[in-house]
CSV table of C-alpha atoms and ligand atoms in Angstrom, one decimal:
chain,number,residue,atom,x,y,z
A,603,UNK,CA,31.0,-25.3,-1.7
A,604,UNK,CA,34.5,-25.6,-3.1
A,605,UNK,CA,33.8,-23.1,-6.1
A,606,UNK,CA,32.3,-20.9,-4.3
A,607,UNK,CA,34.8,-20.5,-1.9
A,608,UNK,CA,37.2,-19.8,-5.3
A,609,UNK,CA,34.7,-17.2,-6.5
A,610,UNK,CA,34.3,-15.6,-2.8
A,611,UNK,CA,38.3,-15.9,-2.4
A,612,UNK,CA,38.6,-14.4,-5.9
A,613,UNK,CA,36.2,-11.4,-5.6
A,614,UNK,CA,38.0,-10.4,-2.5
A,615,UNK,CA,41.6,-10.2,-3.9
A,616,UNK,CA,39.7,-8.1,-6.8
A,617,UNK,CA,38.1,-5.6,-4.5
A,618,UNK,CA,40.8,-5.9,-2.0
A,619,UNK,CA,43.5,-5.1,-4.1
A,620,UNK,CA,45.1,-1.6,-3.1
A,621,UNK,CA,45.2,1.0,-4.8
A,622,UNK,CA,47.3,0.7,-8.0
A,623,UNK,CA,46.1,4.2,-9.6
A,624,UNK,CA,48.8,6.9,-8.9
A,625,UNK,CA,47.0,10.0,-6.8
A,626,UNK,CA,45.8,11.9,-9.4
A,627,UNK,CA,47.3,15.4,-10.0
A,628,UNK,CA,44.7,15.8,-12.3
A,629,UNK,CA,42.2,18.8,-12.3
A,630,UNK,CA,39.0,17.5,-14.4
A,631,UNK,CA,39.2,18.4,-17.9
A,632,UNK,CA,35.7,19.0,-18.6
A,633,UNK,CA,35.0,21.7,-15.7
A,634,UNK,CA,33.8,25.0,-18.1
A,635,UNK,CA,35.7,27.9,-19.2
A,636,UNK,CA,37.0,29.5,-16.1
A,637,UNK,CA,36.7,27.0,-13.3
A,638,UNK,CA,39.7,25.3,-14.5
A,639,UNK,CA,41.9,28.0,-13.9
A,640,UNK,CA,41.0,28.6,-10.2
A,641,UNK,CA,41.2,25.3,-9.5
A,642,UNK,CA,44.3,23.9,-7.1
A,643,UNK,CA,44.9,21.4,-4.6
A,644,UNK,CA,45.7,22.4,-0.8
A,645,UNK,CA,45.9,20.7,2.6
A,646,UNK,CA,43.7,22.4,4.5
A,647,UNK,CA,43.6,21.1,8.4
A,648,UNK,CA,43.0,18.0,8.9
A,649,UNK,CA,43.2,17.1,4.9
A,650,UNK,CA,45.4,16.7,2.6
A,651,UNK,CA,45.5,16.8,-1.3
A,652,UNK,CA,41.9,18.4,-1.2
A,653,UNK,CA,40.4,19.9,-4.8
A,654,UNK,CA,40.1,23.8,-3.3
A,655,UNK,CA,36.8,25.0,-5.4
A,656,UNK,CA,36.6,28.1,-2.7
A,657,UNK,CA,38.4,29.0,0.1
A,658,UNK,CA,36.4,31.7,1.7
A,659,UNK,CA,33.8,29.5,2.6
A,660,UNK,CA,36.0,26.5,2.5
A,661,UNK,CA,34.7,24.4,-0.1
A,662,UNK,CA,37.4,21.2,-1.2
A,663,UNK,CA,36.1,18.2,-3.2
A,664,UNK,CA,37.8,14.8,-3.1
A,665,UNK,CA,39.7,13.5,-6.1
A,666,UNK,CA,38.2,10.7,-7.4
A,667,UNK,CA,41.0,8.2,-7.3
A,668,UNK,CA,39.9,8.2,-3.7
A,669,UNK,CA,36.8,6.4,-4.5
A,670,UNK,CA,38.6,3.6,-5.3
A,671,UNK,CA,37.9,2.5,-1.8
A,672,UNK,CA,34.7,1.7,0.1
A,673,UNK,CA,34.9,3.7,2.5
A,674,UNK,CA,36.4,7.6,2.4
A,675,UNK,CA,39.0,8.4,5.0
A,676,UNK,CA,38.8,11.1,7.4
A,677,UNK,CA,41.2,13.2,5.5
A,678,UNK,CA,40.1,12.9,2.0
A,679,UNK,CA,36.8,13.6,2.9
A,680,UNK,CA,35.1,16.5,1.1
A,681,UNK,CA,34.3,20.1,3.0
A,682,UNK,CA,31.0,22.2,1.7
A,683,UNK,CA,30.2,25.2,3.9
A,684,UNK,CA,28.0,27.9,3.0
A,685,UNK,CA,29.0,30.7,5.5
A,686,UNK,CA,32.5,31.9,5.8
A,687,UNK,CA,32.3,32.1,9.5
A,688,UNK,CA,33.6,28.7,10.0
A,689,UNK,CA,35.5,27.4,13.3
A,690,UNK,CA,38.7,27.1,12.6
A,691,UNK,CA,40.3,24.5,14.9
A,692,UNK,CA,38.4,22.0,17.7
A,693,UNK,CA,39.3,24.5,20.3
A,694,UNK,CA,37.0,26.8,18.5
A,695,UNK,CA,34.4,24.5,19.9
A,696,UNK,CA,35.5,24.6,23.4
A,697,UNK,CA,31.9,24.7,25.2
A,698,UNK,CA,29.8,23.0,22.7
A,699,UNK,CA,26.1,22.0,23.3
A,700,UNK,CA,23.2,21.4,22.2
A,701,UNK,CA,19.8,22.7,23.2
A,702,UNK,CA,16.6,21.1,22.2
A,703,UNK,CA,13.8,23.3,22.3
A,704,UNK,CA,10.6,24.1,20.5
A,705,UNK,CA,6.9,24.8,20.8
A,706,UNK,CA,6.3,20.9,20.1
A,707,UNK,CA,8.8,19.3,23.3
A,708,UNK,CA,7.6,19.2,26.8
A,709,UNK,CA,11.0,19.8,28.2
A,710,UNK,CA,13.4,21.9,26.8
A,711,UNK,CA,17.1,20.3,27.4
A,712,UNK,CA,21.0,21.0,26.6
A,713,UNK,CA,23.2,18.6,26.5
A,714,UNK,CA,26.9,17.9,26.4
A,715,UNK,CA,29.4,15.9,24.4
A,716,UNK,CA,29.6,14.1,27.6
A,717,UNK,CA,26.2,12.8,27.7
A,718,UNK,CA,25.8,12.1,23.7
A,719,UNK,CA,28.7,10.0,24.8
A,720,UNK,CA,26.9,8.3,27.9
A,721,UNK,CA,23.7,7.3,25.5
A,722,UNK,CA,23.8,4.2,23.4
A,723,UNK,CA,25.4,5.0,20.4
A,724,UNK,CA,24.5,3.6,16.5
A,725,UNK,CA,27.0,3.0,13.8
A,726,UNK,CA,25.5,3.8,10.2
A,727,UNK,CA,27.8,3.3,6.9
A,728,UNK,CA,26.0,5.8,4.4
A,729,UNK,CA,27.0,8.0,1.6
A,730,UNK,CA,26.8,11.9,2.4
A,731,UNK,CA,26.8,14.0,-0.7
A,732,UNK,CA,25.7,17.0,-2.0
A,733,UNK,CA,22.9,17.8,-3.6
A,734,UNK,CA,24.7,19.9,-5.7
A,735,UNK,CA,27.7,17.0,-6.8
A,736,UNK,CA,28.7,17.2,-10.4
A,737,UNK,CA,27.1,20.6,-10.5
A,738,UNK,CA,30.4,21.7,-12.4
A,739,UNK,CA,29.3,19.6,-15.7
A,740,UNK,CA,26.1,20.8,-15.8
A,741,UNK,CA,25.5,22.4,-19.6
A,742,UNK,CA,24.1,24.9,-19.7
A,743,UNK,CA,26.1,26.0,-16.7
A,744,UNK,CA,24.5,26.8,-13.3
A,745,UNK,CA,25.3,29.5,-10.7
A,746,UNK,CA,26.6,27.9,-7.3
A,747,UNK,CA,30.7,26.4,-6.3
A,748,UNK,CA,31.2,24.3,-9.2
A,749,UNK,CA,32.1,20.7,-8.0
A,750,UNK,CA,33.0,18.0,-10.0
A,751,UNK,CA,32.6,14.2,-8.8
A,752,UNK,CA,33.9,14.6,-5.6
A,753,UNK,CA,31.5,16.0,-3.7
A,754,UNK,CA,30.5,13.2,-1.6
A,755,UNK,CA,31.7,10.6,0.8
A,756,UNK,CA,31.3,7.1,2.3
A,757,UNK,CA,31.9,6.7,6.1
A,758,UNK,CA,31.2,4.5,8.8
A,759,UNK,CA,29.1,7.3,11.1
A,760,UNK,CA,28.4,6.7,14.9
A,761,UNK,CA,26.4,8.2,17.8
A,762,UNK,CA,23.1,8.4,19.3
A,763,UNK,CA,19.7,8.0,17.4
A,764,UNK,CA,18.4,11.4,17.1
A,765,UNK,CA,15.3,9.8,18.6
A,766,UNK,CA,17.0,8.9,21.7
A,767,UNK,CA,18.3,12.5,21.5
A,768,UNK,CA,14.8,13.4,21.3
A,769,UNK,CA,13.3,11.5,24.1
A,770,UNK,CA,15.1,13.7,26.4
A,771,UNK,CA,13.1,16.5,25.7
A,772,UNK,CA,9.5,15.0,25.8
A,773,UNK,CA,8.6,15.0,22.0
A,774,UNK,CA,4.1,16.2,21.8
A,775,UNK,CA,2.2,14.4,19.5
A,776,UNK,CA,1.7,17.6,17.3
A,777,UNK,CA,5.4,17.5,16.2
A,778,UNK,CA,6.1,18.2,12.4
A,779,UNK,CA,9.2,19.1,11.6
A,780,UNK,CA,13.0,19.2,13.4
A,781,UNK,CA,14.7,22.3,12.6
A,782,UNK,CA,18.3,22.1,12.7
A,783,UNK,CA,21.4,25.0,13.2
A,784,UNK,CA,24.7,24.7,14.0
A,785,UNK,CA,27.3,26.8,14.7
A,786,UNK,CA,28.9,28.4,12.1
A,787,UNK,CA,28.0,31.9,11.1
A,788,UNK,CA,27.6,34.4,8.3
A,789,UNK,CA,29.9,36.9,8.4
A,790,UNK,CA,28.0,39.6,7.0
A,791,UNK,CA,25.1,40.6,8.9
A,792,UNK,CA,21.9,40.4,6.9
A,793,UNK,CA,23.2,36.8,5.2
A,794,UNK,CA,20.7,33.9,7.1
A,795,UNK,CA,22.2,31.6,9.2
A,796,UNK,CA,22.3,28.4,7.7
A,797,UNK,CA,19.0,26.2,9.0
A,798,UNK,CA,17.8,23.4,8.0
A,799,UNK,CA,14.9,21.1,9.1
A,800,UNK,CA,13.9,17.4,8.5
A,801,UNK,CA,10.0,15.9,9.2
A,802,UNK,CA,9.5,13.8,12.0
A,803,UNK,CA,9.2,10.6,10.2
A,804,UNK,CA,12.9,10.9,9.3
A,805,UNK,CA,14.0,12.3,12.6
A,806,UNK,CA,12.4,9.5,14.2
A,807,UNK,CA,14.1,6.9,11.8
A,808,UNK,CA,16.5,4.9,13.5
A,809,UNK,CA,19.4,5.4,11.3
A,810,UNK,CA,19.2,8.9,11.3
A,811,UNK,CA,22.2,9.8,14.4
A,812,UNK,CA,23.8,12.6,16.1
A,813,UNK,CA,27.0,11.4,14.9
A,814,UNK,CA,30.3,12.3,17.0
A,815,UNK,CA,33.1,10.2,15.5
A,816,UNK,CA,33.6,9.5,12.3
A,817,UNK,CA,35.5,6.2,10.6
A,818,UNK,CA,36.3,5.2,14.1
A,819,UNK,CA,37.8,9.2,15.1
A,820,UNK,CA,36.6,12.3,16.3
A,821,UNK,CA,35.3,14.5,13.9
A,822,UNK,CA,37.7,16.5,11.8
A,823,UNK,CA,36.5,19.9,12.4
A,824,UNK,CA,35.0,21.2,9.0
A,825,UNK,CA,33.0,17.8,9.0
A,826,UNK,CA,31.4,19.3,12.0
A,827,UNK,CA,33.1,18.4,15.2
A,828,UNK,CA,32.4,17.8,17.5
A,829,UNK,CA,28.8,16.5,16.6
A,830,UNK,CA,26.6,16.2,13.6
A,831,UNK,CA,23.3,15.2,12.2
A,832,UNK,CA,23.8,12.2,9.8
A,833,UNK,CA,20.3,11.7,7.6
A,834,UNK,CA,21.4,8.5,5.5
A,835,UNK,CA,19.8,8.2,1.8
A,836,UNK,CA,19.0,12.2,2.3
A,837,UNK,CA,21.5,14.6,0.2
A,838,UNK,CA,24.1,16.4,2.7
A,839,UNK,CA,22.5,19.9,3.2
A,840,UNK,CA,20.1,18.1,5.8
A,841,UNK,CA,23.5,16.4,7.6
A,842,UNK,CA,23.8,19.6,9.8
A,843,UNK,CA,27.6,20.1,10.8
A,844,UNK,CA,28.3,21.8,14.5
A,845,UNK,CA,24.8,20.1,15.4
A,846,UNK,CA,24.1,23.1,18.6
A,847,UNK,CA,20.6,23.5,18.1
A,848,UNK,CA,17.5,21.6,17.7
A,849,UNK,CA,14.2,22.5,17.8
A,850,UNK,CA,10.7,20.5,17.5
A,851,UNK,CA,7.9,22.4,15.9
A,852,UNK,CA,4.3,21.5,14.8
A,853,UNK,CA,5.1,24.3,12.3
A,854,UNK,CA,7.2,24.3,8.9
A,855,UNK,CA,10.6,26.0,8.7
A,856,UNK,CA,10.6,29.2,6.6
A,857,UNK,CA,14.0,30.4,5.2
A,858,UNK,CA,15.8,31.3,2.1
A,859,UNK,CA,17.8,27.7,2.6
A,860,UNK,CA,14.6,26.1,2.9
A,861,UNK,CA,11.6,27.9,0.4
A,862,UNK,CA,14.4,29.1,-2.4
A,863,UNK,CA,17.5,27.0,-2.2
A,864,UNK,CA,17.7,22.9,-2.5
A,865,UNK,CA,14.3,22.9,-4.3
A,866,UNK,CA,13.1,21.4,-7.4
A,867,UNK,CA,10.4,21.1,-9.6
A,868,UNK,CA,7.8,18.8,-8.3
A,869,UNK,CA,7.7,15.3,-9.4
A,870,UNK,CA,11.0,15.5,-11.1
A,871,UNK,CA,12.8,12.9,-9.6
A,872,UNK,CA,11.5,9.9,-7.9
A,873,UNK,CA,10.6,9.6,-4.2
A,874,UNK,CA,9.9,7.0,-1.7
A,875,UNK,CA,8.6,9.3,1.0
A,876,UNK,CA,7.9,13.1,0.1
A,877,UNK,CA,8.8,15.5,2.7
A,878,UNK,CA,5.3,16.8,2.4
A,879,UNK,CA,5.2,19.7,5.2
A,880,UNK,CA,8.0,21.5,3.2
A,881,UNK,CA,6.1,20.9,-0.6
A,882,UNK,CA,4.3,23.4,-2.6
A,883,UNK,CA,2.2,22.7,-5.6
A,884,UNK,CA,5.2,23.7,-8.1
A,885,UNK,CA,8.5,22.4,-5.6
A,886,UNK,CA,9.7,19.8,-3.2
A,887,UNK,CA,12.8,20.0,-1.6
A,888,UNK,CA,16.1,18.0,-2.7
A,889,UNK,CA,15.7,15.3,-0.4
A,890,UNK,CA,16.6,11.2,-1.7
A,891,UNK,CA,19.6,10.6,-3.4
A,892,UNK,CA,19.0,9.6,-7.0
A,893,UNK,CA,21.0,5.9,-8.2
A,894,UNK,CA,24.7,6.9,-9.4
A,895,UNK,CA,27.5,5.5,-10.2
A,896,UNK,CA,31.3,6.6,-10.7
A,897,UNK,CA,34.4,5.2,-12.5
A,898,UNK,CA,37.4,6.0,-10.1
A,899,UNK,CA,40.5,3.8,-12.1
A,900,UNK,CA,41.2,4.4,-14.8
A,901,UNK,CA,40.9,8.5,-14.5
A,902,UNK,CA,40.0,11.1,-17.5
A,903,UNK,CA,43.0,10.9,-20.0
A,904,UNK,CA,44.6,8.3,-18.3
A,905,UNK,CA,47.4,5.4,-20.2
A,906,UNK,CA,46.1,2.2,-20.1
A,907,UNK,CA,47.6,-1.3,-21.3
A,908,UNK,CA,46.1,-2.2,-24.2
A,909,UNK,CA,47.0,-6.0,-23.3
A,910,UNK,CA,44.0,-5.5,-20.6
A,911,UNK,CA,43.1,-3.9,-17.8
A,912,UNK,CA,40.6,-3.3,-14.7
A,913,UNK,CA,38.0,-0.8,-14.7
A,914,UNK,CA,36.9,0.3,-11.1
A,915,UNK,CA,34.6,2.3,-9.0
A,916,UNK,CA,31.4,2.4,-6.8
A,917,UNK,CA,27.7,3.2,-7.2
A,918,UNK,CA,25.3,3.9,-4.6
A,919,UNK,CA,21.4,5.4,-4.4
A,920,UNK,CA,19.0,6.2,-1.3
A,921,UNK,CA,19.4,3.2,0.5
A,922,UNK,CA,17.5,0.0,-1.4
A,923,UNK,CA,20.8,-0.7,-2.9
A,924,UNK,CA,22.5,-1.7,-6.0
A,925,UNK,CA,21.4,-4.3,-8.2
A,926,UNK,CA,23.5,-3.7,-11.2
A,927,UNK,CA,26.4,-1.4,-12.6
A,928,UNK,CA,26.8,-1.4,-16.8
A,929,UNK,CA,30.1,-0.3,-18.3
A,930,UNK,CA,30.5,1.1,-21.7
A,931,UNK,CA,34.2,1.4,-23.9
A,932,UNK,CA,32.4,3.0,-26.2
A,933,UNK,CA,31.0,5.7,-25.3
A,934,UNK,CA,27.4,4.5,-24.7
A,935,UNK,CA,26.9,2.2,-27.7
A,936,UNK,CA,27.5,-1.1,-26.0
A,937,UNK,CA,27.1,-2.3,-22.6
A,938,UNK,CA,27.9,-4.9,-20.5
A,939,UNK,CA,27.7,-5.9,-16.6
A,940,UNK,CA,30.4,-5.3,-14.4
A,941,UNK,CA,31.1,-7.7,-11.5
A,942,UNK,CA,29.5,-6.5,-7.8
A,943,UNK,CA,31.4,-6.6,-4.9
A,944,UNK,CA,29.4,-7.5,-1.8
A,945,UNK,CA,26.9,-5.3,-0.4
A,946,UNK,CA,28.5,-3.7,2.8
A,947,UNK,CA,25.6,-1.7,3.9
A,948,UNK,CA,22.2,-0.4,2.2
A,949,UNK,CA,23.6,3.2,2.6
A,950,UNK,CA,26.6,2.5,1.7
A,951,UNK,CA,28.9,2.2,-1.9
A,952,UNK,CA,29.2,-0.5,-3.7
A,953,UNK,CA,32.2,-1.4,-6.0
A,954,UNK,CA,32.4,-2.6,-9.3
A,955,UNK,CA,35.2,-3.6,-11.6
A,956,UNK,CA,35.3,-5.2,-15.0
A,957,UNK,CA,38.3,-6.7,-16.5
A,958,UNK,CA,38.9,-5.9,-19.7
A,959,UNK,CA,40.3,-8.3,-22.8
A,960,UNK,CA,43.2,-6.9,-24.7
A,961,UNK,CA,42.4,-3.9,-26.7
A,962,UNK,CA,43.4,-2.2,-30.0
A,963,UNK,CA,45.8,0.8,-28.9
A,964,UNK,CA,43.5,4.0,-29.5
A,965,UNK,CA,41.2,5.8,-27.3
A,966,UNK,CA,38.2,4.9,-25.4
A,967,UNK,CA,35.3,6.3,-23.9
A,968,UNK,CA,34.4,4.6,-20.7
A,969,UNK,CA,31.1,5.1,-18.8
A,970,UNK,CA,29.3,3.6,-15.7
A,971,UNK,CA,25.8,3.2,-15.4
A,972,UNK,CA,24.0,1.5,-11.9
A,973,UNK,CA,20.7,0.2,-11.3
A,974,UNK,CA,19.0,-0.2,-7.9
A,975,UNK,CA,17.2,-3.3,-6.5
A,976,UNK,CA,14.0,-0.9,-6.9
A,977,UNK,CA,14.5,-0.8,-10.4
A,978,UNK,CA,15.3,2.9,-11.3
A,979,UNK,CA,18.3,3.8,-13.4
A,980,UNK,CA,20.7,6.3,-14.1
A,981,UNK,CA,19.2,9.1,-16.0
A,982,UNK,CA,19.9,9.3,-20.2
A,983,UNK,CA,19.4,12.7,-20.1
A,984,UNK,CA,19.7,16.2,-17.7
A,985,UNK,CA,16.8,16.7,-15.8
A,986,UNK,CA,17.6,20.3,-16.1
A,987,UNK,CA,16.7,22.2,-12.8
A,988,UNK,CA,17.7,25.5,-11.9
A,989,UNK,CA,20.1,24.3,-8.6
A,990,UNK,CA,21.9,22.2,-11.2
A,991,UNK,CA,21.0,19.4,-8.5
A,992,UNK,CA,20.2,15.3,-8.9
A,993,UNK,CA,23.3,15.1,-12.0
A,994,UNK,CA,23.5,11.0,-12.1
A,995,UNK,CA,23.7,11.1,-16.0
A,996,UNK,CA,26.4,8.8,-17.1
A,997,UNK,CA,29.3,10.6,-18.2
A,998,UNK,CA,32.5,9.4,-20.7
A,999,UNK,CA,36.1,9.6,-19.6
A,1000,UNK,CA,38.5,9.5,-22.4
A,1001,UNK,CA,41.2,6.8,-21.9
A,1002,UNK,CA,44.8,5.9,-24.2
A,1003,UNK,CA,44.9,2.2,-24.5
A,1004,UNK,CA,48.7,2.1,-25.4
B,1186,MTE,N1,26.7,23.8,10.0
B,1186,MTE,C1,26.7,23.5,8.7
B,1186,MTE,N2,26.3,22.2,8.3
B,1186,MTE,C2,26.3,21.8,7.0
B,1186,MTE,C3,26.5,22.8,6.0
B,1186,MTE,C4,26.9,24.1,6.4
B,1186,MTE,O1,27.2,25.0,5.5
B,1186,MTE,N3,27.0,24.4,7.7
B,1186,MTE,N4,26.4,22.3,4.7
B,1186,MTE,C5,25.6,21.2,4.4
B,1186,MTE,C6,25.8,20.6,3.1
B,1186,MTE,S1,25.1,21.4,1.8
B,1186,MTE,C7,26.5,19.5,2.8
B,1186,MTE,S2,26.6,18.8,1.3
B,1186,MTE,C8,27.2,18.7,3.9
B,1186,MTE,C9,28.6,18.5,3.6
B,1186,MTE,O2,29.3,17.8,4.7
B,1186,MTE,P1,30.9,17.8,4.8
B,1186,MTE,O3,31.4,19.2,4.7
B,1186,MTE,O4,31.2,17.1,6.0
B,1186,MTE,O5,31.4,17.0,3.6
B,1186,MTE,O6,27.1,19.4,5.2
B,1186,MTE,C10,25.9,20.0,5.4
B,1186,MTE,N5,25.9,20.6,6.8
B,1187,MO,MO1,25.4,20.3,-0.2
């Protein structure tokens, strides 16, 4: 009882501990030729010291000194549009609703903020990240924005069930799919809007919500204020932003974001439940989040005391949850466990840290590697694919023990 009191007591002045890792004013060393360069740090609204990898769309990635912590705040929390005409400001949403409609609802609704804010409301802590995180690494290099680790996100999410949503609208029993749009636009005619659609099983999971605040606040508005679909353990493109229109179909969604993009080959990467209405022979979509893990302190060609010193990050997968996170100081050679911090949610990160002995000054190459409780691990290798999507292969940062 006593010891384990020490151990508990312990693990939570560990994990607890703030942050001691300057804010990095590092770009990442290892983006290819010419990303580099373009590479800067703004303060776009709402944010502030955000990784600008394009501006027109706005597309910022976190700096991974943030994921030092659990949970992401509001402000450090990544942007990826795909359409440059984005709202600007919450005023820009001034109006906002949300129809339901479809060949496959009895009774076609719209609704308000206000009554998504009258229904009983969930609160879901999951990961949102992008299919295409770490895409930036990828070698051979891959069209698309080139982000590095910090395309993703951990937040405590809350709103209605998109079920409850749903019931509003008289669901028939020949419903497939949900197709989703929200309200940004292309700016160009000709360019599709952005739509996206998930199958009923999913929209019909509890734990998938309308979300409208965010860590406990509104919105910010280029994480979709003032409501947005959150689809925990799926990869962000389904986590529609500006949520204004839904529509239930016995039919599957055909679109360039749908039949070409956020597909890959077929039985690439491992699945619990296919999306089956939106797979061909060859392709699936992107769907599952694959088991990950990143090292957040120290950062790429950091100093570190060679008398010791505390290795930290988080790893997360599609919601079964983390069984394990290896470290490496060598590059891949050796491994050993780091210590777990508790499990706050099944969607959620999980920290690690492992306390190093003293060290011989020189340099080291640290890695991470998790395991989930179902047993799949972090890739060895690429599984090359031509979105450069799914990247969860451990990857060396260089480190001065001085
Ligand atoms: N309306 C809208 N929703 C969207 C997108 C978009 O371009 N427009 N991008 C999707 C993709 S690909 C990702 S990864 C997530 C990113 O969410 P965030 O910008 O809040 O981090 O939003 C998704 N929802
Ligand atoms: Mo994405």
């Amino acid at each position: 009882m006593r010891r384990r009191r020490m151990i508990a007591g312990a693990g939570a002045a560990l994990f607890g501990a703030p942050a001691v890792a300057a804010e990095s004013t590092r770009i990442p060393a290892e983006l290819p030729d010419g990303t580099r360069e373009v590479v800067h740090f703004v303060n776009p609204s709402d944010k502030r010291r955000m990784l600008c990898l394009t501006d027109r769309p706005p597309n910022y990635a976190t700096p991974v000194n943030v994921f030092t912590d659990a949970v992401t705040p509001n402000d450090r929390f990544y942007v990826r549009y795909h359409l440059t005409g984005v709202p600007m400001s919450v005023y820009d949403m001034d109006g906002w609703s949300l129809s339901i409609t479809g060949d496959a609802v009895e009774r076609p609704v719209q609704m308000r903020l206000s009554d998504l804010l009258d229904m009983p409301s969930n609160e879901v802590l999951a990961v949102c990240q992008s299919a295409g995180n770490r895409r930036g690494f990828v070698d051979p290099h891959v069209a698309g924005v080139q982000w590095t680790d910090g395309g993703m996100g951990c937040a405590v999410w809350r709103g209605p069930a998109l079920r409850d949503v749903l019931k509003a609208a008289k669901v028939k029993p020949e419903a497939l799919e949900v197709w989703l749009g929200g309200a940004d636009k292309p700016a160009v005619e000709g360019t599709p809007l952005f739509r996206r659609s998930i199958p009923m099983e999913k929209a019909l999971d509890g734990d998938t919500i309308v979300a409208i605040a965010m860590n406990n606040a509104p919105l910010p508005v280029w994480n979709g204020y003032p409501a947005r679909l959150v689809v925990p353990g799926w990869v962000g493109t389904y986590w529609m932003k500006h949520l204004t229109r839904i529509e239930v179909t016995s039919i599957p969604l055909t679109n360039y974001w749908m039949e070409t993009a956020y597909r890959v080959p077929a039985g690439m990467f491992p699945v619990e439940r296919p999306f089956v209405s939106q797979a061909t022979e060859t392709t699936v979509p992107v769907t599952e989040l694959v088991v990950n893990s990143l090292i957040a302190d120290p950062l790429e060609g950091g100093e570190v005391d060679r008398s010791g010193f505390n290795i930290r990050g988080v790893a997360w997968d599609r919601g079964s949850g983390i069984n394990r996170v290896e470290i490496s100081l060598d590059g891949g050679h050796s491994w050993q466990d780091a210590l777990l911090d508790r499990p706050l949610a099944p969607y959620a990160y999980r920290r690690f840290i492992l306390a190093t002995g003293a060290m011989r000054p020189g340099t080291y190459r640290l890695m991470c590697r998790a395991t989930s409780r179902t047993g799949e691990r972090q890739a060895e290798r690429l599984k090359i694919n031509p979105g450069g999507y799914h990247d969860n292969v451990p990857r060396a940062i260089s480190v001065v023990a001085a």
